[in-house]
Amino acid sequence: MQKVPPGVGPRHPQVVVLVGATGDLSRRKLLPGLFHLAAAGFIPGCRIIGVSLDELDRDGFRDFVRKALDEFSTRKVADDAWHTFAQNLDYVPLAAGAAALRAAVDQAEQSFSGESRRLHYMSVPPNAALSAVRVLGDAGLVERSRIIMEKPFGTDLASAVSLNARLHEVFDEEQIFRIDHFLGKEAAQNILAFRFANGLFEPIWNRNFIDHVQIDVPETLALGKRAAFYEATGAFRDMVVTHLFQILGFMAMEPPTALEPAPISEEKNKVFRSMLAIRPSDVVRGQYTGYRSEPGIAPESDTETFIALKCSIDNWRWAGVPFFLRTGKRMAEGQRIISIAFREPPKSMFPAGSGVGAQGPDHLTFDLADASKMSLSFYGKRPGPGMRLDKLSLQFAMHDTGLIGDVLEAYERLILDAMRGDHTLFTTAEGIERLWEVSTPLLEAPPAVRPYAPGSWGPNAIHQLVAPHAWRLPFERVWRDPNRVGS
């Protein structure tokens, strides 16, 4: 059993109202995550009430949850832990209305001996969640509660402003948690630790030493069952505004006055306020060959399944440093990296043919996978006579620490934070509206989509976008395997 550090979990028992409880995200991530948090003792008491359009009863929902755990849980489901968890599961069809939901919540809260809190998780897109939000308001379930909203939060500035306004009719801003599971990853939080806990790196974290930055999240996955959602959304709305811009905010922010939610959110929002509007000429949109033949896709669809863009932060620290972002479906590899390219020395004293400059600038690379890694590349002398230099690297992997078993999955960490009322890793109304504002020129005049082959790295135009630099992916050198002898 994992030992729970003090202060990690909430102080009060929780009643979780899980809207969209029979959906794909719930099956794959939320129900296995809640089971682990409850079984490992992170939550001092937890009752879960599933809500969806399906006409299930309590036993039917328990059967559904057990099948989800058997299929998707990354940890062994012990029979005694499952039996305890199952007793804390209930279900209310959405059609049953506010009174039935209130009765189920009251019953759950009465099972606790003391004070409890409510967490409403909207495991559906925000626009679809608004009807459930009204039910929560009608049921009188706003008090002592927090609400988690899924992405994408709006599709442009007007829709994001409208969505925030309608949410604020029921919930106060401090009760709302707009989730981005990328920020729940250990690797994303490790950026803060790396920058602000080490005197070596923060002094060079600026335009004087950094040449450019890449945030690259290619995916090998196709659409799956998300064709209708994706056709109306596209790669930019689905991934860039929601995920990649948020990672950019963490990477580029100024030191906060304290490691607390409000100061960190303010520094991220300062980055977003400093971003220049995205110019369509700095964007490459792509669509993989065969997308228009997918079920549910319009034969003349202009939806992008790939996007690469250059953006700029117009402040003292980052003036003149381009940030290159790329993501897409059906690409050659699935990766999630931040790569920081340092400026090369102004003059080389090494002879021609020594190898200096032949392999590009030094890079600091963060891998945003759950089992996070980082690498720092540099030139070093090749053994033997003469002065020949090779590109070498220092690498760290979470596996090296022996603490990989302590890593919480992103959704688990974020659910715990929401239960505790910690907004550090969540987006604010101001921040999300500003990101849609800088995106407006692109959304109003998007460049034409260019075809690319499935299994490639996107349209050829991406090389002109990043020139005179080069994309870090695909890597010339693979990550070292920490389990291989001599690696």
Coordinates of C-alpha atoms in Angstrom, one line a residue, residues 339-345 354-365 375-383 388-395 472 476-478 480:
S339 CA 13.0 21.4 -26.0
I340 CA 15.0 24.5 -25.2
A341 CA 17.8 25.4 -27.6
F342 CA 20.6 27.5 -26.1
R343 CA 22.5 30.1 -28.1
E344 CA 25.8 28.9 -29.6
P345 CA 29.1 30.6 -28.7
S354 CA 36.4 19.5 -35.3
G355 CA 32.7 18.8 -35.2
V356 CA 31.7 22.0 -33.4
G357 CA 28.4 23.3 -34.8
A358 CA 27.8 20.3 -36.9
Q359 CA 25.1 18.9 -34.6
G360 CA 23.2 22.1 -33.7
P361 CA 23.0 24.0 -30.5
D362 CA 22.9 22.5 -27.0
H363 CA 19.4 21.5 -25.8
L364 CA 17.6 21.0 -22.5
T365 CA 14.8 18.6 -23.2
S375 CA 18.3 15.5 -21.0
L376 CA 21.0 18.2 -21.3
S377 CA 23.1 17.9 -24.5
F378 CA 26.6 19.5 -24.9
Y379 CA 29.8 19.2 -26.9
G380 CA 32.6 17.1 -25.4
K381 CA 36.0 15.9 -26.7
R382 CA 36.2 12.5 -28.4
P383 CA 38.9 10.4 -26.7
R388 CA 37.4 16.1 -32.3
L389 CA 34.1 16.9 -30.6
D390 CA 30.9 14.9 -30.3
K391 CA 27.5 15.7 -29.0
L392 CA 27.1 14.1 -25.6
S393 CA 24.2 14.3 -23.0
L394 CA 23.4 14.1 -19.4
Q395 CA 20.1 12.2 -18.9
R472 CA 14.0 18.3 -32.5
E476 CA 18.8 11.9 -33.7
R477 CA 19.7 10.0 -30.5
V478 CA 17.2 8.0 -28.6
R480 CA 19.0 5.9 -22.9

